[in-house]
PDB file of C-alpha atoms in Angstrom:
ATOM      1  CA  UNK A   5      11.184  -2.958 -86.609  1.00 82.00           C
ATOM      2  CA  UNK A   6       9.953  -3.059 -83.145  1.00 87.00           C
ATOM      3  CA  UNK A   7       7.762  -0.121 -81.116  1.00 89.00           C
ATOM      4  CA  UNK A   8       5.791  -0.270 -77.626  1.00 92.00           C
ATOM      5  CA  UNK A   9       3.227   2.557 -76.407  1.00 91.00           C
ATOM      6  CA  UNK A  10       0.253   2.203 -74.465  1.00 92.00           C
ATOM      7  CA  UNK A  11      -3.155   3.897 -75.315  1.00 91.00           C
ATOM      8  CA  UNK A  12      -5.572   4.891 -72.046  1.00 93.00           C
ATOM      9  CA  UNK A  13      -9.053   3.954 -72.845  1.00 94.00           C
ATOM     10  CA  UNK A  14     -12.596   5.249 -70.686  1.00 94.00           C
ATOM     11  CA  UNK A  15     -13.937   1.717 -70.221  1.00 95.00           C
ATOM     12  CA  UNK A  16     -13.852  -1.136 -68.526  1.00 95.00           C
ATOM     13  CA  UNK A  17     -10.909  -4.135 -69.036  1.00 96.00           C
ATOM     14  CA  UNK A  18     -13.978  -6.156 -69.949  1.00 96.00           C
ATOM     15  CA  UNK A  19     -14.998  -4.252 -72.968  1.00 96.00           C
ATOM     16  CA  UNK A  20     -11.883  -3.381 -74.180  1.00 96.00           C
ATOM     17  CA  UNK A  21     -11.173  -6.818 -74.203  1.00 97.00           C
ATOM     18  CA  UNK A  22     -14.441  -8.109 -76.144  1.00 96.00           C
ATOM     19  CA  UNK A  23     -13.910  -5.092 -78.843  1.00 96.00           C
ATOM     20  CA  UNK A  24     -10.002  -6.804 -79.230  1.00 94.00           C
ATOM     21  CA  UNK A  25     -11.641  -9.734 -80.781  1.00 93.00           C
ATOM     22  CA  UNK A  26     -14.765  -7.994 -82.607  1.00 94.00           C
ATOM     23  CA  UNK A  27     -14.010  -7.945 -85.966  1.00 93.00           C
ATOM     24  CA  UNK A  28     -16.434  -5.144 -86.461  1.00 94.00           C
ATOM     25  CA  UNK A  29     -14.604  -3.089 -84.390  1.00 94.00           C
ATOM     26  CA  UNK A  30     -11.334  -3.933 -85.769  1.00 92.00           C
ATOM     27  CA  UNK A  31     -12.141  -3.060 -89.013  1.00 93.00           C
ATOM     28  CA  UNK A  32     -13.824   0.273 -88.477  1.00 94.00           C
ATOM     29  CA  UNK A  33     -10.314   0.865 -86.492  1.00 92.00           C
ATOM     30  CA  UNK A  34      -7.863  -0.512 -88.822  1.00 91.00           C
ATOM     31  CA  UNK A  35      -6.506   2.101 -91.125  1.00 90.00           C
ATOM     32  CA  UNK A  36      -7.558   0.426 -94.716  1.00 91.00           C
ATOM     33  CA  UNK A  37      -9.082  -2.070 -94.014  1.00 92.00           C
ATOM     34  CA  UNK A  38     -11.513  -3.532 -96.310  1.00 95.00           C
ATOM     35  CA  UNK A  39     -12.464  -6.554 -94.862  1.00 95.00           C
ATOM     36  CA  UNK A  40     -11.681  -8.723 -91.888  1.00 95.00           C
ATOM     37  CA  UNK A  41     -13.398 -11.930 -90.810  1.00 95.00           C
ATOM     38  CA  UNK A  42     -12.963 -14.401 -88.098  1.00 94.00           C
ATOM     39  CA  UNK A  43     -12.596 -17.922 -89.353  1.00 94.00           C
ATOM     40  CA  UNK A  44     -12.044 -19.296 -85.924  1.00 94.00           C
ATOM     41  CA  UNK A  45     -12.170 -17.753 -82.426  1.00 91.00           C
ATOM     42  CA  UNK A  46      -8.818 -17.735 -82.808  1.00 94.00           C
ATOM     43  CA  UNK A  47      -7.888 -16.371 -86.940  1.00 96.00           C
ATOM     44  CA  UNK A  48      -9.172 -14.197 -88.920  1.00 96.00           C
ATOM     45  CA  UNK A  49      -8.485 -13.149 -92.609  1.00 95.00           C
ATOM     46  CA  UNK A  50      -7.731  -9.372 -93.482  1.00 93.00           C
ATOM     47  CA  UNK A  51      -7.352  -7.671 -96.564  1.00 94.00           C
ATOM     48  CA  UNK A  52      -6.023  -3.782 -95.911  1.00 91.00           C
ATOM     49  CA  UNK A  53      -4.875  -0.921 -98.511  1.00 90.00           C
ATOM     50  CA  UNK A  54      -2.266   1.292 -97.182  1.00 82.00           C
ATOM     51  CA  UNK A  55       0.590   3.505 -98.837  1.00 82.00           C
ATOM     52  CA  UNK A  56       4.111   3.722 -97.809  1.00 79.00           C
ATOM     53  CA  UNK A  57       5.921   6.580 -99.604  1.00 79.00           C
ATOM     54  CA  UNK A  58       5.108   6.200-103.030  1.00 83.00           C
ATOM     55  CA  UNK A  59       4.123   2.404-103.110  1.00 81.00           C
ATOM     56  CA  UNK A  60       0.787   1.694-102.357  1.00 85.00           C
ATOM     57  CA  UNK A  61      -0.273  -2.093-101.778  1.00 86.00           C
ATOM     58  CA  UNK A  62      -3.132  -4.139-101.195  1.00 91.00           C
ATOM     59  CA  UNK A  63      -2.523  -7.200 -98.448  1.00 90.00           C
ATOM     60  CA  UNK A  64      -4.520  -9.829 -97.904  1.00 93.00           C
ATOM     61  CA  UNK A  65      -3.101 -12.230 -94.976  1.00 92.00           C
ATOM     62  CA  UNK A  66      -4.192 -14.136 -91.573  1.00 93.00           C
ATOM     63  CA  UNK A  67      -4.210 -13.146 -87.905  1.00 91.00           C
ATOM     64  CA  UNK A  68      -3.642 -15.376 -85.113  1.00 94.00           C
ATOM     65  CA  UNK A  69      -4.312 -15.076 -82.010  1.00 94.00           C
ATOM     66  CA  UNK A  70      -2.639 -17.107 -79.402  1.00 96.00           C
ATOM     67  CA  UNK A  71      -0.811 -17.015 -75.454  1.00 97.00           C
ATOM     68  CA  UNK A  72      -4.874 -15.994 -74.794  1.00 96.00           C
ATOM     69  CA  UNK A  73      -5.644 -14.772 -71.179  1.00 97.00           C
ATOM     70  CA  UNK A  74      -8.650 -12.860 -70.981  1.00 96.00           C
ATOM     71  CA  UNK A  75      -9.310  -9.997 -70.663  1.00 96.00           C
ATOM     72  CA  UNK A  76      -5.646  -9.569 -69.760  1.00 97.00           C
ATOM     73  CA  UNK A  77      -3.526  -9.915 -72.464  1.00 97.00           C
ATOM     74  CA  UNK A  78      -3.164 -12.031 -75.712  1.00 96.00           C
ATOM     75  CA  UNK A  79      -0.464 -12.226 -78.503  1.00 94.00           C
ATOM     76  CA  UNK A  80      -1.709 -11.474 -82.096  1.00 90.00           C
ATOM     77  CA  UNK A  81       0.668 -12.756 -84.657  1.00 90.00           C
ATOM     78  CA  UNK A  82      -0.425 -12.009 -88.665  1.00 88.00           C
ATOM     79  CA  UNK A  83       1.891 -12.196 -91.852  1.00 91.00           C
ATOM     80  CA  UNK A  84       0.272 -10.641 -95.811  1.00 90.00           C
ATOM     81  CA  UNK A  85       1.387 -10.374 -98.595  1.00 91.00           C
ATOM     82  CA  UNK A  86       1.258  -7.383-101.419  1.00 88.00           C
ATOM     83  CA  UNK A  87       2.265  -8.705-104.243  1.00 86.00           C
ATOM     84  CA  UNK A  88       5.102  -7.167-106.138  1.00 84.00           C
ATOM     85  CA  UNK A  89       4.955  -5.005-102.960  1.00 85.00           C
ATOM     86  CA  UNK A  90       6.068  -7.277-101.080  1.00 86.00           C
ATOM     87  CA  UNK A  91       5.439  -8.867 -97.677  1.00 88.00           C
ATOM     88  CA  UNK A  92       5.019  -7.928 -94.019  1.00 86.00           C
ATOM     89  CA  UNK A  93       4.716 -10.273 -91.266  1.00 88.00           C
ATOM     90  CA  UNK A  94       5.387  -9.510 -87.262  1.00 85.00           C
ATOM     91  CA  UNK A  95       3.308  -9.485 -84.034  1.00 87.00           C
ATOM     92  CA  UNK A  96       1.916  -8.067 -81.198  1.00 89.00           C
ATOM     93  CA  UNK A  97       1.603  -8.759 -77.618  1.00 94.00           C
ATOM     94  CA  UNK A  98      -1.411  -6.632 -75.875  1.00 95.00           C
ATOM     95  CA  UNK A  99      -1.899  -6.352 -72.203  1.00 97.00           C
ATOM     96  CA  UNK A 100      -4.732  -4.249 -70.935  1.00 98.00           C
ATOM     97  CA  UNK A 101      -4.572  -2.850 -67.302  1.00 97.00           C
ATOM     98  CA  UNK A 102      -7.472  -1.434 -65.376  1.00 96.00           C
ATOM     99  CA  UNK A 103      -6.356   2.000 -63.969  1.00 95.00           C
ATOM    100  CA  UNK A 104      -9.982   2.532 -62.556  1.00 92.00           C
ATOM    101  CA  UNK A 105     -13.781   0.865 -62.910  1.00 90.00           C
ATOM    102  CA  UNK A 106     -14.102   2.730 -65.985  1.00 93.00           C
ATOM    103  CA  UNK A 107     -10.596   2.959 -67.173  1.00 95.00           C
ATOM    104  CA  UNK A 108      -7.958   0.807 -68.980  1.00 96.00           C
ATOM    105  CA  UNK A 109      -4.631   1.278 -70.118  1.00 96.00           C
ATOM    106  CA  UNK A 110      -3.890  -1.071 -73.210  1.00 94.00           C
ATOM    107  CA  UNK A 111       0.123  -1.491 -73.686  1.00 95.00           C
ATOM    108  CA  UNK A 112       1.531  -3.195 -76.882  1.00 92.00           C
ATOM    109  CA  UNK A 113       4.853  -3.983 -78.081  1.00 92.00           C
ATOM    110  CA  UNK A 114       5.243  -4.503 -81.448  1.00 87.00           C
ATOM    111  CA  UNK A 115       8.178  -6.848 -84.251  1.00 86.00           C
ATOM    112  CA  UNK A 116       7.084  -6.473 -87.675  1.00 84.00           C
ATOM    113  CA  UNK A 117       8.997  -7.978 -90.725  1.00 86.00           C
ATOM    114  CA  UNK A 118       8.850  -6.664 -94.414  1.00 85.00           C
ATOM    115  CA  UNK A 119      10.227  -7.203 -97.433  1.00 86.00           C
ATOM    116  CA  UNK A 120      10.463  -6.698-101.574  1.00 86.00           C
ATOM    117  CA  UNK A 121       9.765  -3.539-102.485  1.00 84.00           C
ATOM    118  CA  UNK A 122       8.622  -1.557 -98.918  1.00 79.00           C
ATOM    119  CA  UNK A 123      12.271  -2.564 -97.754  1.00 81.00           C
ATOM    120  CA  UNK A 124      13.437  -1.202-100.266  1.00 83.00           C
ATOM    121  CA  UNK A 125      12.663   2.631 -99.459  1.00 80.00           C
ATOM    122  CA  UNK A 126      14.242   2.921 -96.529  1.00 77.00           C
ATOM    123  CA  UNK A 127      13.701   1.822 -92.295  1.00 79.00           C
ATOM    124  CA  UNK A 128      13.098   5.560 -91.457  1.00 81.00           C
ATOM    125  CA  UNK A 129       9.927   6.203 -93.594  1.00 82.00           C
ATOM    126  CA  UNK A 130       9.222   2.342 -92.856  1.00 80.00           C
ATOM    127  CA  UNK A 131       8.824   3.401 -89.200  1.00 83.00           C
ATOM    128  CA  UNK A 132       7.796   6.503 -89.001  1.00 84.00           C
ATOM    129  CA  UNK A 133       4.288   5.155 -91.440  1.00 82.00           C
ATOM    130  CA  UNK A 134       4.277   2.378 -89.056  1.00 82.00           C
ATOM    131  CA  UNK A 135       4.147   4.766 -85.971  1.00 82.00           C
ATOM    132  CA  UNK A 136       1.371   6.590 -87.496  1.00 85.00           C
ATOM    133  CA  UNK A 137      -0.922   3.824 -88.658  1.00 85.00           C
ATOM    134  CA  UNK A 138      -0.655   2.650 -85.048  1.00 83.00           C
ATOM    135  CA  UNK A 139      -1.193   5.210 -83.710  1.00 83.00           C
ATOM    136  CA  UNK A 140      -4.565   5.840 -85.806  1.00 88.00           C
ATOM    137  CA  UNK A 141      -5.634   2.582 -85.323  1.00 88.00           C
ATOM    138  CA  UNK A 142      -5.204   3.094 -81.506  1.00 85.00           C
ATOM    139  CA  UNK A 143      -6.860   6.560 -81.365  1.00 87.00           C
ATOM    140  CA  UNK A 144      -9.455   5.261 -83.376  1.00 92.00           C
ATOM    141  CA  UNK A 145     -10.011   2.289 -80.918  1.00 93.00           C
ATOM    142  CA  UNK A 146     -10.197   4.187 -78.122  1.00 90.00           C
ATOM    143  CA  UNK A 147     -12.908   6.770 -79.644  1.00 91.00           C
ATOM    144  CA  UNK A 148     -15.277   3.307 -80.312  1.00 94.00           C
ATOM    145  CA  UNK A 149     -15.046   2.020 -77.099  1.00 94.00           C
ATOM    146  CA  UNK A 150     -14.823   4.702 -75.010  1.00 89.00           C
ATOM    147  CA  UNK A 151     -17.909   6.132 -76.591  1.00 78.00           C
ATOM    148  CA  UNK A 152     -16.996   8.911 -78.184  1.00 63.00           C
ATOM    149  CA  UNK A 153     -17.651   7.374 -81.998  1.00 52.00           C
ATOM    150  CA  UNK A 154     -20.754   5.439 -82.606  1.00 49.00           C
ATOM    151  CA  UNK A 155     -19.380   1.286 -82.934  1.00 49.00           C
ATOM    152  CA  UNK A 156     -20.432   0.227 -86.488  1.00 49.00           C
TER     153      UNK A 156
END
């Protein structure tokens, strides 16, 4: 599965770039998650609870980050697994763009690997919940550090 979008945020390149690697942040922004923590500047360890049709699954896996050039762009790489779920593993590559003092355009593209039972039910439902919980987790980001929702 693959996807690319780009979210505009009202701040600077700067701070959207230090809330990309504030766990804090993250986790008030990641739909389900119930814990993340950085275990180097460059991993961190996630566990997140999210539903996909009727299976719902509780992951616990690493992120990476790596191909680091602040505050431009960085490549977050992470793989989980879910038990009798089954797994997911893919990446990210972010790239923020000022559009503005005060503005910043963040564009991802997204590969994301699964398998045992979520393959099972079927790519469209597989995207279309993938789509969404992107899309809250980018809305949500946006509302933190743009200002608009008290950060945690």
């Amino acid at each position: 599965m693959q996807m690319s979008d780009s979210q505009r945020i009202p701040a600077s390149k700067e701070k959207v770039w230090a809330a990309l690697n504030d766990p804090a942040i993250l986790k008030q922004c990641i739909p389900g998650c119930e814990a993340l923590d950085m275990s180097s500047p460059t991993e961190m360890t996630a566990t997140v609870v999210f539903r996909v049709g009727p299976v719902k699954a509780t992951f616990g896996g690493k992120v990476t980050l790596s191909d680091l050039d602040p505050p431009n762009s960085y490549r977050i790489s992470g793989e989980g697994s879910g038990g009798v779920a089954g797994f997911a593993k893919g990446g990210a590559t972010v790239r923020l763009e000022s559009d503005g003092p005060d503005t910043t355009v963040l564009h991802y593209d997204v590969d994301a690997q699964i398998g045992g039972k979520l393959a099972q039910l079927g790519s469209r439902l597989i995207d279309s919940t993938a789509k969404k919980l992107a899309g809250q987790f980018f809305a949500s980001f946006g509302e933190v550090v743009g200002g608009t929702v008290p950060a945690a």
